[in-house]
């Protein structure tokens, strides 16, 4: 049995959360610059210029790229022959989130319960943790700092199987059009298909932590990703809703087996920030 020290997990999680709030990964920055260079709409081009400049300032000044520093969501894969010593994995990740907020001066954006008092927890905890047990003695953490401008525009429902591919395309475009500028486009569209309602939603969120421009290994779904990207960009919403040919940066699909009677679908939008990273122990 391999022991992974509690403190090591907390320290690396804290560093990762600060990093994604201050620094833009190369694939995301390259895509932003590509959109800036190709966006013909005057309003859209101006919006992209501001977005790119904002990323550069955040990295240089070590300040958050957005006032909404997000709710931390973690996809954790823990080896069956590994454990976190001196505490639990959940507590170690939570401590990392707490340290990042304090050291990085990140806004506290989490409330203790959703409906009545909505009291702020004061340290941006707890994070959302999805845990899978896998073979081996390693630990892999994929983290995303998820802002709620885009999260608020996301949804899940169940289509009938007969609605098929055309129904999926219709619903994704409808979601993006309803979101308009509120999701801070150009967005990344995470699309989850199959499973049950909650599985589809989880798949959609998981799709958001894939690398920019990556495609589903199934060529049929890869082609659908490209087709939906084309359809979304044809809406003309454009960067920050100011019009243009770049409403979405990317579309990613994840799927799972499902029941013969249904076609669960979830759309999870992410804004242009795309604040995610991976830690491997």
Short mmCIF file of N, CA, C and O in Angstrom, two decimals, residues 77-193:
data_model
loop_
_atom_site.label_atom_id
_atom_site.label_comp_id
_atom_site.label_asym_id
_atom_site.label_seq_id
_atom_site.Cartn_x
_atom_site.Cartn_y
_atom_site.Cartn_z
N UNK A 77 -8.97 10.12 -9.51
CA UNK A 77 -8.77 8.69 -9.75
C UNK A 77 -7.73 8.19 -8.75
O UNK A 77 -6.56 8.54 -8.85
N UNK A 78 -8.19 7.42 -7.77
CA UNK A 78 -7.31 6.93 -6.71
C UNK A 78 -7.06 5.45 -6.90
O UNK A 78 -7.99 4.65 -7.05
N UNK A 79 -5.78 5.08 -6.94
CA UNK A 79 -5.42 3.68 -7.09
C UNK A 79 -5.89 2.84 -5.91
O UNK A 79 -5.89 3.30 -4.76
N UNK A 80 -6.26 1.62 -6.18
CA UNK A 80 -6.74 0.73 -5.13
C UNK A 80 -5.63 0.36 -4.13
O UNK A 80 -5.93 -0.09 -3.02
N UNK A 81 -4.38 0.57 -4.54
CA UNK A 81 -3.25 0.28 -3.66
C UNK A 81 -2.61 1.57 -3.13
O UNK A 81 -1.41 1.58 -2.80
N UNK A 82 -3.40 2.63 -3.05
CA UNK A 82 -2.89 3.90 -2.54
C UNK A 82 -3.89 4.49 -1.54
O UNK A 82 -5.09 4.20 -1.60
N UNK A 83 -3.35 5.28 -0.64
CA UNK A 83 -4.20 5.98 0.33
C UNK A 83 -3.51 7.28 0.71
O UNK A 83 -2.29 7.42 0.60
N UNK A 84 -4.32 8.23 1.14
CA UNK A 84 -3.77 9.48 1.68
C UNK A 84 -3.52 9.27 3.16
O UNK A 84 -4.44 8.91 3.92
N UNK A 85 -2.28 9.46 3.57
CA UNK A 85 -1.93 9.27 4.97
C UNK A 85 -2.24 10.53 5.77
O UNK A 85 -2.25 11.64 5.23
N UNK A 86 -2.49 10.36 7.06
CA UNK A 86 -2.76 11.47 7.98
C UNK A 86 -4.06 12.21 7.68
O UNK A 86 -4.22 13.38 8.05
N UNK A 87 -4.97 11.56 6.99
CA UNK A 87 -6.25 12.19 6.70
C UNK A 87 -6.87 11.60 5.45
O UNK A 87 -6.32 10.67 4.84
N UNK A 88 -8.00 12.13 5.03
CA UNK A 88 -8.70 11.62 3.86
C UNK A 88 -8.35 12.44 2.62
O UNK A 88 -7.91 13.59 2.71
N UNK A 89 -8.58 11.84 1.46
CA UNK A 89 -8.38 12.55 0.20
C UNK A 89 -9.29 13.78 0.15
O UNK A 89 -8.86 14.86 -0.26
N UNK A 90 -10.54 13.61 0.56
CA UNK A 90 -11.48 14.75 0.53
C UNK A 90 -10.97 15.90 1.39
O UNK A 90 -11.01 17.07 0.97
N UNK A 91 -10.50 15.58 2.59
CA UNK A 91 -10.02 16.64 3.48
C UNK A 91 -8.75 17.30 2.93
O UNK A 91 -8.55 18.52 3.09
N UNK A 92 -7.89 16.52 2.28
CA UNK A 92 -6.65 17.07 1.72
C UNK A 92 -6.96 18.04 0.58
O UNK A 92 -6.38 19.13 0.49
N UNK A 93 -7.88 17.64 -0.31
CA UNK A 93 -8.27 18.52 -1.42
C UNK A 93 -8.94 19.78 -0.88
O UNK A 93 -8.67 20.90 -1.34
N UNK A 94 -9.81 19.60 0.11
CA UNK A 94 -10.49 20.75 0.70
C UNK A 94 -9.51 21.72 1.32
O UNK A 94 -9.63 22.94 1.17
N UNK A 95 -8.49 21.19 2.00
CA UNK A 95 -7.47 22.06 2.59
C UNK A 95 -6.70 22.80 1.50
O UNK A 95 -6.36 23.99 1.67
N UNK A 96 -6.44 22.14 0.38
CA UNK A 96 -5.78 22.81 -0.73
C UNK A 96 -6.60 23.97 -1.28
O UNK A 96 -6.07 25.05 -1.59
N UNK A 97 -7.90 23.76 -1.41
CA UNK A 97 -8.79 24.83 -1.87
C UNK A 97 -8.77 25.99 -0.89
O UNK A 97 -8.70 27.17 -1.27
N UNK A 98 -8.79 25.67 0.40
CA UNK A 98 -8.77 26.70 1.44
C UNK A 98 -7.47 27.51 1.38
O UNK A 98 -7.49 28.76 1.44
N UNK A 99 -6.35 26.82 1.23
CA UNK A 99 -5.06 27.51 1.15
C UNK A 99 -4.97 28.40 -0.09
O UNK A 99 -4.45 29.52 -0.02
N UNK A 100 -5.47 27.91 -1.21
CA UNK A 100 -5.41 28.68 -2.45
C UNK A 100 -6.19 29.98 -2.32
O UNK A 100 -5.74 31.05 -2.76
N UNK A 101 -7.38 29.88 -1.73
CA UNK A 101 -8.18 31.09 -1.57
C UNK A 101 -7.52 32.12 -0.69
O UNK A 101 -7.53 33.32 -0.98
N UNK A 102 -6.89 31.64 0.38
CA UNK A 102 -6.25 32.55 1.33
C UNK A 102 -4.98 33.15 0.73
O UNK A 102 -4.80 34.38 0.77
N UNK A 103 -4.13 32.34 0.17
CA UNK A 103 -2.84 32.82 -0.34
C UNK A 103 -3.00 33.59 -1.65
O UNK A 103 -2.30 34.59 -1.89
N UNK A 104 -3.92 33.14 -2.52
CA UNK A 104 -4.09 33.78 -3.81
C UNK A 104 -5.11 34.89 -3.83
O UNK A 104 -5.34 35.51 -4.87
N UNK A 105 -5.71 35.17 -2.66
CA UNK A 105 -6.73 36.23 -2.55
C UNK A 105 -7.85 35.99 -3.57
O UNK A 105 -8.28 36.90 -4.28
N UNK A 106 -8.34 34.75 -3.59
CA UNK A 106 -9.42 34.38 -4.51
C UNK A 106 -10.77 34.63 -3.82
O UNK A 106 -10.92 34.37 -2.63
N UNK A 107 -11.72 35.10 -4.58
CA UNK A 107 -13.02 35.44 -4.02
C UNK A 107 -13.70 34.21 -3.41
O UNK A 107 -13.68 33.13 -4.01
N UNK A 108 -14.30 34.37 -2.26
CA UNK A 108 -15.08 33.30 -1.64
C UNK A 108 -16.45 33.25 -2.29
O UNK A 108 -17.25 34.17 -2.12
N UNK A 109 -16.73 32.16 -3.00
CA UNK A 109 -17.92 32.12 -3.84
C UNK A 109 -18.87 30.97 -3.50
O UNK A 109 -19.78 30.70 -4.28
N UNK A 110 -18.67 30.30 -2.38
CA UNK A 110 -19.47 29.13 -2.05
C UNK A 110 -20.34 29.42 -0.83
O UNK A 110 -19.86 29.95 0.17
N UNK A 111 -21.64 29.05 -0.93
CA UNK A 111 -22.54 29.19 0.20
C UNK A 111 -22.85 27.83 0.79
O UNK A 111 -22.81 26.81 0.10
N UNK A 112 -23.17 27.83 2.09
CA UNK A 112 -23.32 26.58 2.84
C UNK A 112 -24.53 25.77 2.42
O UNK A 112 -24.51 24.54 2.39
N UNK A 113 -25.63 26.44 2.11
CA UNK A 113 -26.82 25.76 1.61
C UNK A 113 -27.46 26.66 0.56
O UNK A 113 -27.26 27.88 0.57
N UNK A 114 -28.23 26.09 -0.40
CA UNK A 114 -28.56 26.82 -1.61
C UNK A 114 -29.80 27.69 -1.58
O UNK A 114 -29.98 28.51 -2.49
N UNK A 115 -30.67 27.57 -0.58
CA UNK A 115 -32.01 28.15 -0.74
C UNK A 115 -32.38 29.22 0.27
O UNK A 115 -32.96 30.24 -0.10
N UNK A 116 -32.05 29.06 1.53
CA UNK A 116 -32.56 29.95 2.56
C UNK A 116 -31.53 31.01 2.98
O UNK A 116 -31.47 32.08 2.38
N UNK A 117 -30.70 30.75 3.99
CA UNK A 117 -29.76 31.79 4.43
C UNK A 117 -28.67 32.08 3.39
O UNK A 117 -28.19 33.19 3.29
N UNK A 118 -28.23 31.03 2.66
CA UNK A 118 -27.14 31.18 1.67
C UNK A 118 -25.92 31.86 2.31
O UNK A 118 -25.34 32.80 1.74
N UNK A 119 -25.52 31.38 3.47
CA UNK A 119 -24.35 31.94 4.15
C UNK A 119 -23.07 31.48 3.47
O UNK A 119 -22.88 30.30 3.19
N UNK A 120 -22.16 32.41 3.22
CA UNK A 120 -20.89 32.10 2.59
C UNK A 120 -20.02 31.28 3.54
O UNK A 120 -19.94 31.58 4.74
N UNK A 121 -19.38 30.24 3.02
CA UNK A 121 -18.52 29.41 3.87
C UNK A 121 -17.23 30.13 4.24
O UNK A 121 -16.53 29.71 5.16
N UNK A 122 -16.88 31.18 3.52
CA UNK A 122 -15.74 32.02 3.90
C UNK A 122 -14.40 31.56 3.40
O UNK A 122 -13.40 32.26 3.60
N UNK A 123 -14.33 30.40 2.74
CA UNK A 123 -13.02 29.94 2.25
C UNK A 123 -13.13 29.16 0.93
O UNK A 123 -12.23 28.42 0.56
N UNK A 124 -14.24 29.34 0.25
CA UNK A 124 -14.49 28.71 -1.06
C UNK A 124 -14.57 27.18 -0.99
O UNK A 124 -14.46 26.50 -2.01
N UNK A 125 -14.76 26.65 0.19
CA UNK A 125 -14.97 25.21 0.34
C UNK A 125 -16.44 24.97 0.67
O UNK A 125 -17.14 25.88 1.11
N UNK A 126 -16.94 23.76 0.46
CA UNK A 126 -16.22 22.57 0.01
C UNK A 126 -16.14 22.51 -1.52
O UNK A 126 -17.00 23.05 -2.21
N UNK A 127 -15.11 21.83 -2.04
CA UNK A 127 -15.08 21.55 -3.47
C UNK A 127 -16.03 20.40 -3.79
O UNK A 127 -16.47 19.67 -2.90
N UNK A 128 -16.33 20.25 -5.07
CA UNK A 128 -17.09 19.10 -5.56
C UNK A 128 -16.08 18.05 -5.99
O UNK A 128 -15.21 18.33 -6.83
N UNK A 129 -16.16 16.84 -5.43
CA UNK A 129 -15.19 15.79 -5.73
C UNK A 129 -15.91 14.56 -6.27
O UNK A 129 -16.82 14.04 -5.62
N UNK A 130 -15.50 14.13 -7.45
CA UNK A 130 -16.00 12.89 -8.05
C UNK A 130 -14.86 11.88 -8.02
O UNK A 130 -13.81 12.10 -8.63
N UNK A 131 -15.06 10.79 -7.28
CA UNK A 131 -13.98 9.83 -7.03
C UNK A 131 -14.22 8.51 -7.75
O UNK A 131 -15.30 7.92 -7.65
N UNK A 132 -13.20 8.07 -8.49
CA UNK A 132 -13.18 6.74 -9.09
C UNK A 132 -12.01 5.95 -8.51
O UNK A 132 -10.89 6.48 -8.40
N UNK A 133 -12.26 4.69 -8.14
CA UNK A 133 -11.18 3.80 -7.73
C UNK A 133 -10.67 3.07 -8.97
O UNK A 133 -11.46 2.51 -9.74
N UNK A 134 -9.35 3.08 -9.16
CA UNK A 134 -8.75 2.50 -10.35
C UNK A 134 -7.62 1.57 -9.94
O UNK A 134 -7.13 1.65 -8.79
N UNK A 135 -7.17 0.67 -10.81
CA UNK A 135 -6.03 -0.18 -10.46
C UNK A 135 -4.75 0.63 -10.23
O UNK A 135 -4.59 1.72 -10.79
N UNK A 136 -3.85 0.09 -9.41
CA UNK A 136 -2.55 0.72 -9.22
C UNK A 136 -2.43 1.44 -7.90
O UNK A 136 -3.28 1.32 -7.01
N UNK A 137 -1.34 2.24 -7.77
CA UNK A 137 -1.07 2.93 -6.52
C UNK A 137 -0.87 4.43 -6.73
O UNK A 137 -0.18 5.10 -5.97
N UNK A 138 -1.46 4.95 -7.80
CA UNK A 138 -1.30 6.37 -8.11
C UNK A 138 -2.52 7.19 -7.71
O UNK A 138 -3.52 6.68 -7.21
N UNK A 139 -2.41 8.49 -7.93
CA UNK A 139 -3.50 9.42 -7.71
C UNK A 139 -3.46 10.46 -8.81
O UNK A 139 -2.43 11.11 -9.03
N UNK A 140 -4.57 10.61 -9.49
CA UNK A 140 -4.70 11.60 -10.56
C UNK A 140 -5.86 12.52 -10.23
O UNK A 140 -6.96 12.06 -9.96
N UNK A 141 -5.59 13.82 -10.22
CA UNK A 141 -6.61 14.82 -9.93
C UNK A 141 -6.74 15.75 -11.13
O UNK A 141 -5.77 16.40 -11.54
N UNK A 142 -7.93 15.80 -11.69
CA UNK A 142 -8.23 16.79 -12.73
C UNK A 142 -9.14 17.84 -12.12
O UNK A 142 -10.24 17.53 -11.69
N UNK A 143 -8.67 19.08 -12.07
CA UNK A 143 -9.37 20.15 -11.39
C UNK A 143 -9.87 21.18 -12.39
O UNK A 143 -9.19 21.50 -13.38
N UNK A 144 -11.05 21.72 -12.10
CA UNK A 144 -11.56 22.84 -12.88
C UNK A 144 -12.13 23.86 -11.92
O UNK A 144 -12.85 23.52 -10.97
N UNK A 145 -11.77 25.13 -12.11
CA UNK A 145 -12.37 26.23 -11.36
C UNK A 145 -13.54 26.72 -12.20
O UNK A 145 -13.35 27.42 -13.20
N UNK A 146 -14.75 26.34 -11.81
CA UNK A 146 -15.92 26.52 -12.67
C UNK A 146 -16.71 27.76 -12.29
O UNK A 146 -17.34 27.83 -11.23
N UNK A 147 -16.65 28.77 -13.15
CA UNK A 147 -17.43 29.97 -12.94
C UNK A 147 -18.91 29.72 -13.21
O UNK A 147 -19.27 28.83 -13.99
N UNK A 148 -19.75 30.52 -12.59
CA UNK A 148 -21.18 30.23 -12.67
C UNK A 148 -21.93 31.08 -13.69
O UNK A 148 -23.13 30.91 -13.87
N UNK A 149 -21.25 31.98 -14.41
CA UNK A 149 -21.91 32.63 -15.53
C UNK A 149 -22.31 31.60 -16.56
O UNK A 149 -23.44 31.58 -17.07
N UNK A 150 -21.37 30.69 -16.87
CA UNK A 150 -21.64 29.62 -17.82
C UNK A 150 -22.39 28.46 -17.17
O UNK A 150 -23.28 27.85 -17.79
N UNK A 151 -22.06 28.13 -15.92
CA UNK A 151 -22.74 27.03 -15.24
C UNK A 151 -24.24 27.28 -15.16
O UNK A 151 -25.05 26.36 -15.33
N UNK A 152 -24.63 28.53 -14.93
CA UNK A 152 -26.04 28.88 -14.82
C UNK A 152 -26.80 28.67 -16.13
O UNK A 152 -28.04 28.57 -16.12
N UNK A 153 -26.10 28.63 -17.23
CA UNK A 153 -26.73 28.47 -18.54
C UNK A 153 -26.77 27.00 -18.99
O UNK A 153 -27.17 26.71 -20.12
N UNK A 154 -26.33 26.08 -18.15
CA UNK A 154 -26.23 24.67 -18.50
C UNK A 154 -27.49 23.94 -18.07
O UNK A 154 -28.24 24.40 -17.21
N UNK A 155 -27.74 22.76 -18.68
CA UNK A 155 -28.94 22.00 -18.33
C UNK A 155 -28.79 20.53 -18.72
O UNK A 155 -27.87 20.15 -19.44
N UNK A 156 -29.75 19.72 -18.24
CA UNK A 156 -29.80 18.31 -18.60
C UNK A 156 -31.26 17.92 -18.80
O UNK A 156 -32.15 18.43 -18.12
N UNK A 157 -31.51 17.01 -19.75
CA UNK A 157 -32.85 16.49 -19.99
C UNK A 157 -32.73 15.15 -20.68
O UNK A 157 -31.62 14.69 -20.97
N UNK A 158 -33.86 14.52 -20.96
CA UNK A 158 -33.85 13.24 -21.65
C UNK A 158 -34.68 13.35 -22.93
O UNK A 158 -35.86 13.71 -22.88
N UNK A 159 -34.05 13.06 -24.06
CA UNK A 159 -34.74 13.02 -25.34
C UNK A 159 -35.27 11.62 -25.58
O UNK A 159 -34.87 10.66 -24.93
N UNK A 160 -36.14 11.49 -26.54
CA UNK A 160 -36.54 10.17 -26.99
C UNK A 160 -35.49 9.67 -27.98
O UNK A 160 -34.87 10.47 -28.70
N UNK A 161 -35.26 8.37 -28.04
CA UNK A 161 -34.25 7.85 -28.97
C UNK A 161 -34.51 8.27 -30.41
O UNK A 161 -33.56 8.48 -31.18
N UNK A 162 -35.79 8.40 -30.78
CA UNK A 162 -36.11 8.77 -32.15
C UNK A 162 -35.65 10.16 -32.55
O UNK A 162 -35.55 10.46 -33.74
N UNK A 163 -35.37 11.02 -31.56
CA UNK A 163 -34.90 12.37 -31.90
C UNK A 163 -33.46 12.34 -32.41
O UNK A 163 -33.05 13.25 -33.14
N UNK A 164 -32.70 11.35 -32.01
CA UNK A 164 -31.41 11.04 -32.60
C UNK A 164 -30.44 12.20 -32.72
O UNK A 164 -30.46 13.16 -31.93
N UNK A 165 -29.59 12.10 -33.73
CA UNK A 165 -28.52 13.09 -33.93
C UNK A 165 -29.09 14.48 -34.16
O UNK A 165 -28.58 15.47 -33.62
N UNK A 166 -30.14 14.58 -34.94
CA UNK A 166 -30.70 15.89 -35.24
C UNK A 166 -31.26 16.53 -33.97
O UNK A 166 -31.16 17.76 -33.78
N UNK A 167 -31.86 15.71 -33.10
CA UNK A 167 -32.36 16.25 -31.85
C UNK A 167 -31.24 16.75 -30.96
O UNK A 167 -31.37 17.79 -30.30
N UNK A 168 -30.14 16.02 -30.93
CA UNK A 168 -28.98 16.44 -30.13
C UNK A 168 -28.44 17.77 -30.65
O UNK A 168 -28.22 18.71 -29.87
N UNK A 169 -28.26 17.89 -31.94
CA UNK A 169 -27.75 19.14 -32.51
C UNK A 169 -28.71 20.29 -32.22
O UNK A 169 -28.27 21.40 -31.85
N UNK A 170 -29.99 20.05 -32.38
CA UNK A 170 -31.00 21.09 -32.13
C UNK A 170 -30.92 21.59 -30.70
O UNK A 170 -30.95 22.81 -30.45
N UNK A 171 -30.83 20.67 -29.73
CA UNK A 171 -30.85 21.06 -28.33
C UNK A 171 -29.58 21.79 -27.90
O UNK A 171 -29.63 22.71 -27.08
N UNK A 172 -28.44 21.40 -28.44
CA UNK A 172 -27.20 22.10 -28.10
C UNK A 172 -27.25 23.54 -28.61
O UNK A 172 -26.93 24.49 -27.88
N UNK A 173 -27.66 23.71 -29.86
CA UNK A 173 -27.74 25.06 -30.41
C UNK A 173 -28.76 25.89 -29.63
O UNK A 173 -28.53 27.06 -29.33
N UNK A 174 -29.88 25.27 -29.26
CA UNK A 174 -30.90 25.97 -28.48
C UNK A 174 -30.33 26.43 -27.14
O UNK A 174 -30.60 27.55 -26.68
N UNK A 175 -29.53 25.59 -26.50
CA UNK A 175 -28.92 25.94 -25.22
C UNK A 175 -27.99 27.14 -25.38
O UNK A 175 -28.04 28.09 -24.59
N UNK A 176 -27.14 27.12 -26.38
CA UNK A 176 -26.19 28.21 -26.58
C UNK A 176 -26.91 29.50 -26.94
O UNK A 176 -26.56 30.59 -26.45
N UNK A 177 -27.94 29.40 -27.76
CA UNK A 177 -28.70 30.60 -28.13
C UNK A 177 -29.41 31.19 -26.91
O UNK A 177 -29.46 32.41 -26.74
N UNK A 178 -29.95 30.33 -26.05
CA UNK A 178 -30.62 30.83 -24.84
C UNK A 178 -29.62 31.49 -23.90
O UNK A 178 -29.94 32.45 -23.20
N UNK A 179 -28.40 30.96 -23.87
CA UNK A 179 -27.37 31.54 -23.01
C UNK A 179 -26.93 32.90 -23.50
O UNK A 179 -26.67 33.81 -22.70
N UNK A 180 -26.84 33.07 -24.82
CA UNK A 180 -26.43 34.34 -25.38
C UNK A 180 -25.12 34.83 -24.81
O UNK A 180 -24.16 34.06 -24.67
N UNK A 181 -25.07 36.11 -24.39
CA UNK A 181 -23.82 36.64 -23.83
C UNK A 181 -23.59 36.23 -22.38
O UNK A 181 -22.50 36.44 -21.84
N UNK A 182 -24.61 35.65 -21.73
CA UNK A 182 -24.53 35.38 -20.30
C UNK A 182 -23.48 34.33 -19.93
O UNK A 182 -23.04 34.29 -18.78
N UNK A 183 -23.13 33.46 -20.86
CA UNK A 183 -22.13 32.43 -20.59
C UNK A 183 -20.71 32.89 -20.92
O UNK A 183 -19.78 32.10 -20.89
N UNK A 184 -20.55 34.18 -21.24
CA UNK A 184 -19.23 34.76 -21.58
C UNK A 184 -18.57 34.05 -22.74
O UNK A 184 -17.48 33.47 -22.61
N UNK A 185 -19.20 34.06 -23.92
CA UNK A 185 -18.58 33.45 -25.09
C UNK A 185 -17.35 34.23 -25.54
O UNK A 185 -17.23 35.42 -25.22
N UNK A 186 -16.44 33.53 -26.26
CA UNK A 186 -16.61 32.21 -26.86
C UNK A 186 -16.53 31.10 -25.81
O UNK A 186 -15.58 31.05 -25.02
N UNK A 187 -17.52 30.23 -25.83
CA UNK A 187 -17.66 29.18 -24.82
C UNK A 187 -16.99 27.89 -25.28
O UNK A 187 -16.63 27.72 -26.44
N UNK A 188 -16.85 26.99 -24.33
CA UNK A 188 -16.55 25.59 -24.62
C UNK A 188 -17.80 24.81 -24.26
O UNK A 188 -18.36 24.99 -23.17
N UNK A 189 -18.26 23.96 -25.16
CA UNK A 189 -19.47 23.17 -24.96
C UNK A 189 -19.08 21.76 -24.55
O UNK A 189 -18.44 21.04 -25.33
N UNK A 190 -19.44 21.38 -23.33
CA UNK A 190 -19.29 20.00 -22.90
C UNK A 190 -20.63 19.31 -23.08
O UNK A 190 -21.64 19.76 -22.53
N UNK A 191 -20.64 18.23 -23.84
CA UNK A 191 -21.89 17.52 -24.16
C UNK A 191 -21.79 16.10 -23.64
O UNK A 191 -20.90 15.35 -24.02
N UNK A 192 -22.71 15.74 -22.74
CA UNK A 192 -22.78 14.39 -22.21
C UNK A 192 -23.98 13.66 -22.76
O UNK A 192 -25.09 14.21 -22.76
N UNK A 193 -23.77 12.45 -23.25
CA UNK A 193 -24.84 11.66 -23.85
C UNK A 193 -24.86 10.27 -23.22
O UNK A 193 -23.83 9.63 -23.05
#
